[in-house]
PDB file of C-alpha atoms and ligand atoms in Angstrom:
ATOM      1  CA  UNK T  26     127.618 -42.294  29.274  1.00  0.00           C
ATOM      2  CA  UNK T  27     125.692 -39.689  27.641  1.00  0.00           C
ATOM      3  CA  UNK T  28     126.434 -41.183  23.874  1.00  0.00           C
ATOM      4  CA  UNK T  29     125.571 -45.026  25.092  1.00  0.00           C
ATOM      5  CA  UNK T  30     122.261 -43.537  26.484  1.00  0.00           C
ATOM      6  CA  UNK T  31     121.867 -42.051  22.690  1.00  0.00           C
ATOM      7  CA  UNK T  32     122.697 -45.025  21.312  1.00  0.00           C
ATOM      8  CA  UNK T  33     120.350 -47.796  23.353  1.00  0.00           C
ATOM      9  CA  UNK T  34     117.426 -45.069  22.818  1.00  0.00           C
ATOM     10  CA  UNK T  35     118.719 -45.471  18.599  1.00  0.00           C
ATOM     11  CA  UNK T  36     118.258 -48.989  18.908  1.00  0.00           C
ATOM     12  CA  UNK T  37     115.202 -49.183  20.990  1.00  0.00           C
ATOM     13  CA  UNK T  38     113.431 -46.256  18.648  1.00  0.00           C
ATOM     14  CA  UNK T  39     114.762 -48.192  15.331  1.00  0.00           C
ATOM     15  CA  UNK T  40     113.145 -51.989  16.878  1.00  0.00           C
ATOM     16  CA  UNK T  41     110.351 -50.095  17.096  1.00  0.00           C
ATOM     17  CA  UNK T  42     109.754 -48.623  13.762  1.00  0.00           C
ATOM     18  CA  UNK T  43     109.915 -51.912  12.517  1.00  0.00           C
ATOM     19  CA  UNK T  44     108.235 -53.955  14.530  1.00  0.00           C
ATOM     20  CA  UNK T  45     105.738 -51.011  13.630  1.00  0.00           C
ATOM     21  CA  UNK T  46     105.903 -51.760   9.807  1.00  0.00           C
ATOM     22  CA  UNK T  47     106.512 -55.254  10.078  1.00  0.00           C
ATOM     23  CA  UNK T  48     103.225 -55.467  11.995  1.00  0.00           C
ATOM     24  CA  UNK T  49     101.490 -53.603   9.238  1.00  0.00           C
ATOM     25  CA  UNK T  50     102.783 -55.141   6.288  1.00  0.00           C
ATOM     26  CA  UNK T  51     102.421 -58.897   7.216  1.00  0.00           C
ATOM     27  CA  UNK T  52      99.768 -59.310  10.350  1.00  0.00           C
ATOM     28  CA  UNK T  53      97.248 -56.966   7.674  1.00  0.00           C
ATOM     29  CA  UNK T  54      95.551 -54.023   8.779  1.00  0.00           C
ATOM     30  CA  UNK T  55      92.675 -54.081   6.017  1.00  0.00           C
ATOM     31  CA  UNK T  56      94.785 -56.794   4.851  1.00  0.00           C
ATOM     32  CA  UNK T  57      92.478 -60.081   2.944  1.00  0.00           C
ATOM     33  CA  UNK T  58      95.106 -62.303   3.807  1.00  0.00           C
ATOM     34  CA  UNK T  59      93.539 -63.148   7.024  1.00  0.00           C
ATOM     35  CA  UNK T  60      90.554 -63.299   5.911  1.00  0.00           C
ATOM     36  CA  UNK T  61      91.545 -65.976   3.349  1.00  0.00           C
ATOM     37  CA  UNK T  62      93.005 -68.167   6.004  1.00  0.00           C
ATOM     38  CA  UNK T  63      90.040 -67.716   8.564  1.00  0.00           C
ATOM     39  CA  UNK T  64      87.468 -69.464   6.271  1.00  0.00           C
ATOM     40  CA  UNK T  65      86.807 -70.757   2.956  1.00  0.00           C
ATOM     41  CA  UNK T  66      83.703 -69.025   2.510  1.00  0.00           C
ATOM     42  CA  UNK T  67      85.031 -65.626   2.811  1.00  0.00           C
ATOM     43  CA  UNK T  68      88.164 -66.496   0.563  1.00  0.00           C
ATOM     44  CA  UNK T  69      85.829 -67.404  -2.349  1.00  0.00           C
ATOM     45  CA  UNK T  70      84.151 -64.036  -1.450  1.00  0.00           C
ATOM     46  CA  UNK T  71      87.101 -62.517  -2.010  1.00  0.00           C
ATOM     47  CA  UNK T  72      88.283 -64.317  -4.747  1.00  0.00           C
ATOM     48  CA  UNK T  73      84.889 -62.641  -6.078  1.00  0.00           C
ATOM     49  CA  UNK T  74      85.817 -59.605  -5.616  1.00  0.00           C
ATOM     50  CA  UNK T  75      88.816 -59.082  -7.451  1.00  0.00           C
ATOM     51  CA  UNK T  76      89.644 -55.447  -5.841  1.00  0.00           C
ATOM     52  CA  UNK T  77      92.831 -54.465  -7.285  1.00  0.00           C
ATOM     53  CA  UNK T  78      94.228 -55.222  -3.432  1.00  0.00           C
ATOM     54  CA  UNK T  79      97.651 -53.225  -3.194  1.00  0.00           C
ATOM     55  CA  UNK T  80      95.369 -50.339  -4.574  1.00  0.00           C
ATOM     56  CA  UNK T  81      92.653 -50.735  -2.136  1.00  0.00           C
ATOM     57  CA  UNK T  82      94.914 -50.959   0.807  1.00  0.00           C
ATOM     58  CA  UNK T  83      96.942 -47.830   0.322  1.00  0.00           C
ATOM     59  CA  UNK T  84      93.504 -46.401  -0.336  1.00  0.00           C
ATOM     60  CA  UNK T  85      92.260 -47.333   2.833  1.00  0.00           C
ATOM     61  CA  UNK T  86      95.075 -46.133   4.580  1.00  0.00           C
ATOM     62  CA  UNK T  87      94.108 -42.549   2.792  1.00  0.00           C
ATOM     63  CA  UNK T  88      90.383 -42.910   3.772  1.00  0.00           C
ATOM     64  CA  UNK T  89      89.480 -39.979   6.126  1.00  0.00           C
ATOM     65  CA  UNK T  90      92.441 -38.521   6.354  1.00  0.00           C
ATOM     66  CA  UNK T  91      93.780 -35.083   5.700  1.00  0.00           C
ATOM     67  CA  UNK T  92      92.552 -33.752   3.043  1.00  0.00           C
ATOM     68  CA  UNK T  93      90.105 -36.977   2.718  1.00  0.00           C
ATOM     69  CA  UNK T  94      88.541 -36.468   6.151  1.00  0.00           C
ATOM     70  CA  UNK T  95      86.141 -33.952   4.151  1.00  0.00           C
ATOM     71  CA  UNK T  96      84.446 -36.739   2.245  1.00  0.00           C
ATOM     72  CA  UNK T  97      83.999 -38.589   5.473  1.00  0.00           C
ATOM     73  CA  UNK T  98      81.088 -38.391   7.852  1.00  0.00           C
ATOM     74  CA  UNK T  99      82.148 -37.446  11.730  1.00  0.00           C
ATOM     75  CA  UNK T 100      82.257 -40.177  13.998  1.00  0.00           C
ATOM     76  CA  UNK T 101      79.873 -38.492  16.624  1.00  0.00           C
ATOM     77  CA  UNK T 102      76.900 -36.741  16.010  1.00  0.00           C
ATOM     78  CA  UNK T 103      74.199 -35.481  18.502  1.00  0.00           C
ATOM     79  CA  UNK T 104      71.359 -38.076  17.286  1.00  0.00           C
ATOM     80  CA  UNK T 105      67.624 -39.708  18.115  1.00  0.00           C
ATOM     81  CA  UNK T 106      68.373 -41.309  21.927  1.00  0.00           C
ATOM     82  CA  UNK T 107      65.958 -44.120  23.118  1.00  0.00           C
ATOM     83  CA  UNK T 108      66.432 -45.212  26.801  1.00  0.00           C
ATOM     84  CA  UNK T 109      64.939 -47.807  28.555  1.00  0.00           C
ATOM     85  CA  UNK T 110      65.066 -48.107  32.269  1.00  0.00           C
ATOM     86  CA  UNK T 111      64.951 -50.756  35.246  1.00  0.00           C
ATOM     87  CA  UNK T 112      64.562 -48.502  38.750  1.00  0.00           C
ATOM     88  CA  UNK T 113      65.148 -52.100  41.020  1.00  0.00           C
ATOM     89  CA  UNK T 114      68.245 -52.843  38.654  1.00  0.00           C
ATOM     90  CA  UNK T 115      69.325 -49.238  38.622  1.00  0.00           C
ATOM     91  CA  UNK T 116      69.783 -49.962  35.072  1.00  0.00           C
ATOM     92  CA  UNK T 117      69.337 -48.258  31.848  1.00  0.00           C
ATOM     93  CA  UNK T 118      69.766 -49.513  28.462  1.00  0.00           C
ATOM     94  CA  UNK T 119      70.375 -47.133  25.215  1.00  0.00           C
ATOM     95  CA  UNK T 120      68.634 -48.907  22.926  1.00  0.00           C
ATOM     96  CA  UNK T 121      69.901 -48.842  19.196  1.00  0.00           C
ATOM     97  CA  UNK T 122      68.133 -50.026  16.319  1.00  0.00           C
ATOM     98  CA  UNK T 123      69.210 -53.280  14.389  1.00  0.00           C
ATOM     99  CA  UNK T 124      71.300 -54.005  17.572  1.00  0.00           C
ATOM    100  CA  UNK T 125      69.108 -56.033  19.230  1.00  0.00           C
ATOM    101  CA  UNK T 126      66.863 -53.496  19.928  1.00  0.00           C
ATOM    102  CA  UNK T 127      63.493 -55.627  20.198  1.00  0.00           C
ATOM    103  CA  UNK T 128      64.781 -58.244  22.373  1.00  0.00           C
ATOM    104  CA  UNK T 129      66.691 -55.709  24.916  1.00  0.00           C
ATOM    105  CA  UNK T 130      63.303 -53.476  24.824  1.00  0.00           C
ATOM    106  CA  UNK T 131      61.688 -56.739  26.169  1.00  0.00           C
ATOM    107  CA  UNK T 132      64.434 -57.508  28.664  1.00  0.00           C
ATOM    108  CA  UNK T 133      64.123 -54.049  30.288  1.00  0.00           C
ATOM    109  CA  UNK T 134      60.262 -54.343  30.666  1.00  0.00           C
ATOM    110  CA  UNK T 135      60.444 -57.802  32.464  1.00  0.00           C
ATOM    111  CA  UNK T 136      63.286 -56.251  34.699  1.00  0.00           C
ATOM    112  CA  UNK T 137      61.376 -52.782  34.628  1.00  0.00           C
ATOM    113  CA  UNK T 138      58.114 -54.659  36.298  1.00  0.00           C
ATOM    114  CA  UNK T 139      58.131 -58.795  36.321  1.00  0.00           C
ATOM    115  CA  UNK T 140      54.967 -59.099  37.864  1.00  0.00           C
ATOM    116  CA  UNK T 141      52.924 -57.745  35.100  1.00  0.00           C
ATOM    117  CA  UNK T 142      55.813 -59.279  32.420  1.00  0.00           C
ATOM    118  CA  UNK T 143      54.282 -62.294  33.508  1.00  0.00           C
ATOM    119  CA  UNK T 144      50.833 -61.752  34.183  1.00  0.00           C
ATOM    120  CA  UNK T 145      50.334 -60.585  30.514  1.00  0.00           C
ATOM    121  CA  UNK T 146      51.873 -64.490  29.870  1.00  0.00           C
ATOM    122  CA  UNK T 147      54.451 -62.583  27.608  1.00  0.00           C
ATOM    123  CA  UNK T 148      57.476 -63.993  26.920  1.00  0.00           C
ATOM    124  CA  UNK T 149      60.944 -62.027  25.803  1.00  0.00           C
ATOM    125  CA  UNK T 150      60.184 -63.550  22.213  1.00  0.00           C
ATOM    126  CA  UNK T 151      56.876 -62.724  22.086  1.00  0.00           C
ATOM    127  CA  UNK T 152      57.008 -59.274  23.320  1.00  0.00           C
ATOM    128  CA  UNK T 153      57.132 -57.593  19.953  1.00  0.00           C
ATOM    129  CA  UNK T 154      57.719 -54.228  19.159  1.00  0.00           C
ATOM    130  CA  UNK T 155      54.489 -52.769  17.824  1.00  0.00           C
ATOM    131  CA  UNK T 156      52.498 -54.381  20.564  1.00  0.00           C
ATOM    132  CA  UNK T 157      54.843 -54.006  23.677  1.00  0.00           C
ATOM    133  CA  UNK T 158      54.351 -54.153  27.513  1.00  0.00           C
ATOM    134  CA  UNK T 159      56.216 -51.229  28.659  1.00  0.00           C
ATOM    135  CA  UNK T 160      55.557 -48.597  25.589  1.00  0.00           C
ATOM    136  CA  UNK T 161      55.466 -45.248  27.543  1.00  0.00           C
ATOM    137  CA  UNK T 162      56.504 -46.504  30.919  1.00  0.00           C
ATOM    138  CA  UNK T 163      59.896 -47.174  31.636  1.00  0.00           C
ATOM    139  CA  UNK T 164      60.855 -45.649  27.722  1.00  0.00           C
ATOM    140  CA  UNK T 165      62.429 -42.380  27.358  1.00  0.00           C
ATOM    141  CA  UNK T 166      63.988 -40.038  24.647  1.00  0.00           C
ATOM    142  CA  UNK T 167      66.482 -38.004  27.177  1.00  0.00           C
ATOM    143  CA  UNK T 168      68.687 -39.406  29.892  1.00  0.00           C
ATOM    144  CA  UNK T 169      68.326 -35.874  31.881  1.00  0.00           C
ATOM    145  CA  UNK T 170      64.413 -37.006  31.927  1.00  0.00           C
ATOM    146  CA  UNK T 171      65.001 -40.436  34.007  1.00  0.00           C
ATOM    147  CA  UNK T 172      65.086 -39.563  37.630  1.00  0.00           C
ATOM    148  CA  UNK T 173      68.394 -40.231  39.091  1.00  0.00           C
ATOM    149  CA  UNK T 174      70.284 -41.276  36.163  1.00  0.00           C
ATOM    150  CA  UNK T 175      73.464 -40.317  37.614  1.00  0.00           C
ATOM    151  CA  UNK T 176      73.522 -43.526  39.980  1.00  0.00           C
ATOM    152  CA  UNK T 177      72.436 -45.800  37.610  1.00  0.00           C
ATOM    153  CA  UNK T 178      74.227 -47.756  34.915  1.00  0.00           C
ATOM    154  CA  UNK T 179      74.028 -47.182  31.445  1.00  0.00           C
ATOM    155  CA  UNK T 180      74.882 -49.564  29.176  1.00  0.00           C
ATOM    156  CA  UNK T 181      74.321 -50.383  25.155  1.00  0.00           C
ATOM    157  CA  UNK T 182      74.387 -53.074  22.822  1.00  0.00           C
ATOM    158  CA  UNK T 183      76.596 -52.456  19.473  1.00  0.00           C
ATOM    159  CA  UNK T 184      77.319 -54.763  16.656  1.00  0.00           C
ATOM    160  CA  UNK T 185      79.496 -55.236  14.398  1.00  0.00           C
ATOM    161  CA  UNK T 186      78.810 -52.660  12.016  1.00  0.00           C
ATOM    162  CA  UNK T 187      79.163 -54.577   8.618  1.00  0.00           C
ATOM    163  CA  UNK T 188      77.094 -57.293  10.115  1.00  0.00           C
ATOM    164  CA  UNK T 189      74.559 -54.789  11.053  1.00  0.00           C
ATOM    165  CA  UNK T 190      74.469 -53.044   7.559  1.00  0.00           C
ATOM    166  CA  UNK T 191      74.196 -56.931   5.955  1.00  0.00           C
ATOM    167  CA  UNK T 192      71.712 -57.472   8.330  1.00  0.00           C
ATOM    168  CA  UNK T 193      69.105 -54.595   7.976  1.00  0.00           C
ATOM    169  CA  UNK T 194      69.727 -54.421   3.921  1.00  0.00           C
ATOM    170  CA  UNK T 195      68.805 -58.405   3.567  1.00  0.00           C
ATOM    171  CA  UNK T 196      66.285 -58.220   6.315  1.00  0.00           C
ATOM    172  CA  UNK T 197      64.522 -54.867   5.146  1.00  0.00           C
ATOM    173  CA  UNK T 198      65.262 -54.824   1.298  1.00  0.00           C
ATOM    174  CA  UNK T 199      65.807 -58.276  -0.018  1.00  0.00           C
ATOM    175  CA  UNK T 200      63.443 -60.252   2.664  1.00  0.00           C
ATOM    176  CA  UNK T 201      60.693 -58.091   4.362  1.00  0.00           C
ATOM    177  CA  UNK T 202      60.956 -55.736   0.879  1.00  0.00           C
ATOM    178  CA  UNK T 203      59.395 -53.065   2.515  1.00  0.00           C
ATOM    179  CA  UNK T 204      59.677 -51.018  -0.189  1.00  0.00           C
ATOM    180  CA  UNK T 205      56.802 -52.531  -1.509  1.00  0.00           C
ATOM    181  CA  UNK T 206      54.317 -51.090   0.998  1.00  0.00           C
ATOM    182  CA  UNK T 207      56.173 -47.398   1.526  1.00  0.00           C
ATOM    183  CA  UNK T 208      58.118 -46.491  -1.947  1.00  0.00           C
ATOM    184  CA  UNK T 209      60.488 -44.324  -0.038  1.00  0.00           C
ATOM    185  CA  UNK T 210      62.123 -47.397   1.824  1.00  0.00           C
ATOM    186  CA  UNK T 211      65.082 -48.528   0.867  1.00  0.00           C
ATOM    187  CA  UNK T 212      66.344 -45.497   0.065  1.00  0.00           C
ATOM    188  CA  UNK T 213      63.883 -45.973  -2.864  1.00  0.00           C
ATOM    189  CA  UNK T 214      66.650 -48.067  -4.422  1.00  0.00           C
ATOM    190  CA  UNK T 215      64.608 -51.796  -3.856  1.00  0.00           C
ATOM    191  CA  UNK T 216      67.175 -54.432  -4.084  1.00  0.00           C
ATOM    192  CA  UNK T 217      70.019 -52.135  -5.324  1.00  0.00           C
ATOM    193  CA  UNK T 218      72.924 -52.228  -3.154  1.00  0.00           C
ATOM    194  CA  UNK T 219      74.998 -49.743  -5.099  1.00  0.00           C
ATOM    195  CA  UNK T 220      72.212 -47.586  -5.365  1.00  0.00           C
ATOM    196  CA  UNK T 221      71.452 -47.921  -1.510  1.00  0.00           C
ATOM    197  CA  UNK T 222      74.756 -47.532  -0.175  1.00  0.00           C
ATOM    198  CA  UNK T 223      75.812 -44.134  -2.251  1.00  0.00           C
ATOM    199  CA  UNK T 224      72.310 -42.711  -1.088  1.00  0.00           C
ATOM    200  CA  UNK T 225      72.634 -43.659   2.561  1.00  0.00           C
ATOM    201  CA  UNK T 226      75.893 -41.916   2.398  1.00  0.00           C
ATOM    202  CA  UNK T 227      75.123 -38.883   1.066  1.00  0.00           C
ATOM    203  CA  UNK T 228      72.089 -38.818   3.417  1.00  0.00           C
ATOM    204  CA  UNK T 229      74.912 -39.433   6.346  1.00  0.00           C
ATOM    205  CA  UNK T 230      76.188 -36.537   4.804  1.00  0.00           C
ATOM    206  CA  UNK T 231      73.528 -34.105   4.626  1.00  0.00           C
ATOM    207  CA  UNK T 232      72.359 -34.707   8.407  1.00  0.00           C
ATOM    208  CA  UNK T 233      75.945 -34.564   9.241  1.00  0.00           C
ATOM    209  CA  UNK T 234      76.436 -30.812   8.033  1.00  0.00           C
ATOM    210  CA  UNK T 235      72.630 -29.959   9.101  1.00  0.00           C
ATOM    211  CA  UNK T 236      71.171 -32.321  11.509  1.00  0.00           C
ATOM    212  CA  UNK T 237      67.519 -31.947  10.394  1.00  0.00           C
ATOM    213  CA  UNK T 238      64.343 -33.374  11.882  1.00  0.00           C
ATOM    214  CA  UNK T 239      62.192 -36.209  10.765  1.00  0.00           C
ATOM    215  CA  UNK T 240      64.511 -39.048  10.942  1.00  0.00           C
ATOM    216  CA  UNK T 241      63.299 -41.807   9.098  1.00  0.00           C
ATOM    217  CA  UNK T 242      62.679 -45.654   8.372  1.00  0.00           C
ATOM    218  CA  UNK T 243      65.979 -45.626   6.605  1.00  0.00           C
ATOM    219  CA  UNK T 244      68.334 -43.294   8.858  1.00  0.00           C
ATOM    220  CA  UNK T 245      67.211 -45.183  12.223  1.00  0.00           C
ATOM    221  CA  UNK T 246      68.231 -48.714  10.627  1.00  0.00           C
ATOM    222  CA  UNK T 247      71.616 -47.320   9.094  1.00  0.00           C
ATOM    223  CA  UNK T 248      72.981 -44.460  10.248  1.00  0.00           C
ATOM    224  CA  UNK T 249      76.051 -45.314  12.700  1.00  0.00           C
ATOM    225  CA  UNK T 250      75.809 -46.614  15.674  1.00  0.00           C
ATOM    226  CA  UNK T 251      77.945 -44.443  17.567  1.00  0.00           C
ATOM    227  CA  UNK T 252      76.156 -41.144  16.865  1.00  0.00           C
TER     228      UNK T 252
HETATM  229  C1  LIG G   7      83.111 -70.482   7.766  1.00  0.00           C
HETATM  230  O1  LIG G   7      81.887 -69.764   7.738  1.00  0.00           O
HETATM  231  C2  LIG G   7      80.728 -70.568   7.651  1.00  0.00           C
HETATM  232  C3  LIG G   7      79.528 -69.667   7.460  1.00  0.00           C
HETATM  233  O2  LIG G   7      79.475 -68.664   8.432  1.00  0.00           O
HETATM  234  C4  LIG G   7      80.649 -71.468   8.889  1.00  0.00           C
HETATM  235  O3  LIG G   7      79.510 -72.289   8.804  1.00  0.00           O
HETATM  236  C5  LIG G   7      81.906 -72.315   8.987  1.00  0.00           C
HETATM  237  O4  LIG G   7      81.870 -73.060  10.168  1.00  0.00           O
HETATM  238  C6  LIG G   7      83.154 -71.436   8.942  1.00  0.00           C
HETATM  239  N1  LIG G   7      84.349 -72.265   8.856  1.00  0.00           N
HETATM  240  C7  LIG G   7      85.390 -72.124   9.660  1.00  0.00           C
HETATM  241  C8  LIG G   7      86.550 -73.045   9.418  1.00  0.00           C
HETATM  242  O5  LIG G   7      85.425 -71.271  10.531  1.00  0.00           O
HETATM  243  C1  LIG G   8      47.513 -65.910  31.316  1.00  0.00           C
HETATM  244  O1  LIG G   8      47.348 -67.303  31.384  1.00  0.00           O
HETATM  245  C2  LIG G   8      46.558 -67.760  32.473  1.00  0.00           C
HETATM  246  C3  LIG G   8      46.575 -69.268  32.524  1.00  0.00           C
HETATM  247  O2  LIG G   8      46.483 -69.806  31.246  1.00  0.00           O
HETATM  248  C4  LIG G   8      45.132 -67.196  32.317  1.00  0.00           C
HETATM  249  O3  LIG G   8      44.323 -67.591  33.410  1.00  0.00           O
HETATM  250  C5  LIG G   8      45.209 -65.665  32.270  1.00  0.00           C
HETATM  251  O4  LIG G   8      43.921 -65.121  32.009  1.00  0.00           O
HETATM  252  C6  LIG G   8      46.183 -65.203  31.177  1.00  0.00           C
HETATM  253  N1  LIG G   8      46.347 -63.778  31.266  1.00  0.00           N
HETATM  254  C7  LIG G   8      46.291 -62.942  30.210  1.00  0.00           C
HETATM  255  C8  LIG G   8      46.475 -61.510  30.504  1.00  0.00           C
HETATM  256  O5  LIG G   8      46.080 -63.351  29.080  1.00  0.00           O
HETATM  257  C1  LIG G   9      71.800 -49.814  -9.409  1.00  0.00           C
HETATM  258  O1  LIG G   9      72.098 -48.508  -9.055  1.00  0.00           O
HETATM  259  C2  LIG G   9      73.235 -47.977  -9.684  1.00  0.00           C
HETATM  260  C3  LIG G   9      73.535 -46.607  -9.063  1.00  0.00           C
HETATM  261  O2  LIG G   9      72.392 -45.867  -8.818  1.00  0.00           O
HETATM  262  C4  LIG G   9      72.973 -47.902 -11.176  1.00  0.00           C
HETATM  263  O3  LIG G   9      74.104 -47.376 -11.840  1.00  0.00           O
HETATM  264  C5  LIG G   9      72.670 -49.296 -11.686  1.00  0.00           C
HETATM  265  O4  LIG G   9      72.338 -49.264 -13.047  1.00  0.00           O
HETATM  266  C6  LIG G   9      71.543 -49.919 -10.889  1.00  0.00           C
HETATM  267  N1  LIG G   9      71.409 -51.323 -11.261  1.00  0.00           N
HETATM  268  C7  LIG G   9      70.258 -51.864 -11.622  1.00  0.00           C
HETATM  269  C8  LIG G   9      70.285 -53.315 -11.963  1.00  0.00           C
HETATM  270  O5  LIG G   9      69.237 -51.220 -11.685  1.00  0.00           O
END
């Protein structure tokens, strides 16, 4: 009885392993394959690319790992917090930058107060940041400062976070190129995405090992969105 037992748990263990490898060698974990089929935009992208793949995917296997995990940033950091509340919704949203931040700030005013959301004949679109409705009043920067937070909801907004890099690089850098106004912007890199994206890292870097102060222009747009 005892040896059939061994045996099934063989067979079962063994289907496993490779349904395991089979999974990861042809269904692509950081595989292009799928990417190729998906869409004929992103196969010419990769087409473009020409990484040397096998290399790239054993690599990216490696990444953070083991001995690698010391060139990696952590995946949670204490970081900047920005709350916005709704007491008649018992809602409150943490609100993360390039993540829909502007729009979400505007839905939480109208559902923080929708009397005076539409006595100032705002609309959700037109409530923009600089100039907004509800700066100071239902906006906070710790959740232990909201009254009653424990009953509420919390909720958050996250994007994709390659989308979100594309995003604030072509929106801030390339578009808006508000690195002309404040040099420092941009990482002071302009329109240089290698540039940008080894400084950006390294800053990730340096606030991971010493959190400092002062976060700035650059670190709020494209530092993680988990931390
Ligand atoms: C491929 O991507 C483009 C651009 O995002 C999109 O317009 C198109 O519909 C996509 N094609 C397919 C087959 O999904
Ligand atoms: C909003 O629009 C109404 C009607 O057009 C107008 O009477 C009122 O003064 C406006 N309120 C504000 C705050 O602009
Ligand atoms: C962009 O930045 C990288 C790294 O800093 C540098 O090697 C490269 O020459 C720069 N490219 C241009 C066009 O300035």
């Amino acid at each position: 009885m005892n040896r059939y037992l061994k045996l099934l748990f063989a067979i079962i263990f063994t289907a496993c392993i490779l349904a395991y490898s089979n999974l990861f060698q042809f269904h692509g974990y950081c595989n292009s394959e799928n990417l190729n089929s998906e869409n004929s935009t992103s196969s010419e992208f990769s087409k473009n690319l020409k990484l040397p793949q096998k290399v790239a995917l054993e690599n990216s296997l490696e990444i953070c790992r083991g001995d690698n995990l010391k060139q990696c940033i952590p995946p949670l950091m204490k970081y900047k917090q920005l709350y916005r509340t709704s007491k008649p919704n018992n809602l409150v949203a943490c609100v993360i930058e390039k993540t829909f931040s502007t729009f979400l700030t505007a839905i939480m005013c109208f559902l923080h107060d929708q009397k005076s959301f539409r006595e100032s004949n705002r609309t959700l679109e037109s409530d923009i940041y600089g100039e907004r409705l509800c700066k100071d009043k239902n906006e906070f920067t710790e959740l232990k400062k909201i009254e009653k937070w424990q009953k509420m909801s919390i909720f958050a907004v996250v994007r994709n976070p390659v989308d979100r890099f594309v995003s604030g690089f072509t929106d801030k850098c390339l578009r808006e190129k508000v690195w002309r106004k404040y040099k420092s912007r941009c990482a002071s890199c302009r329109t240089n995405l290698t540039c940008f994206v080894d400084k950006m890292y390294d800053r990730m870097m340096k606030f991971a090992k010493n959190p400092y102060k002062g976060i700035d222009f650059d670190d709020s747009h494209f530092f993680p969105q988990s931390w």
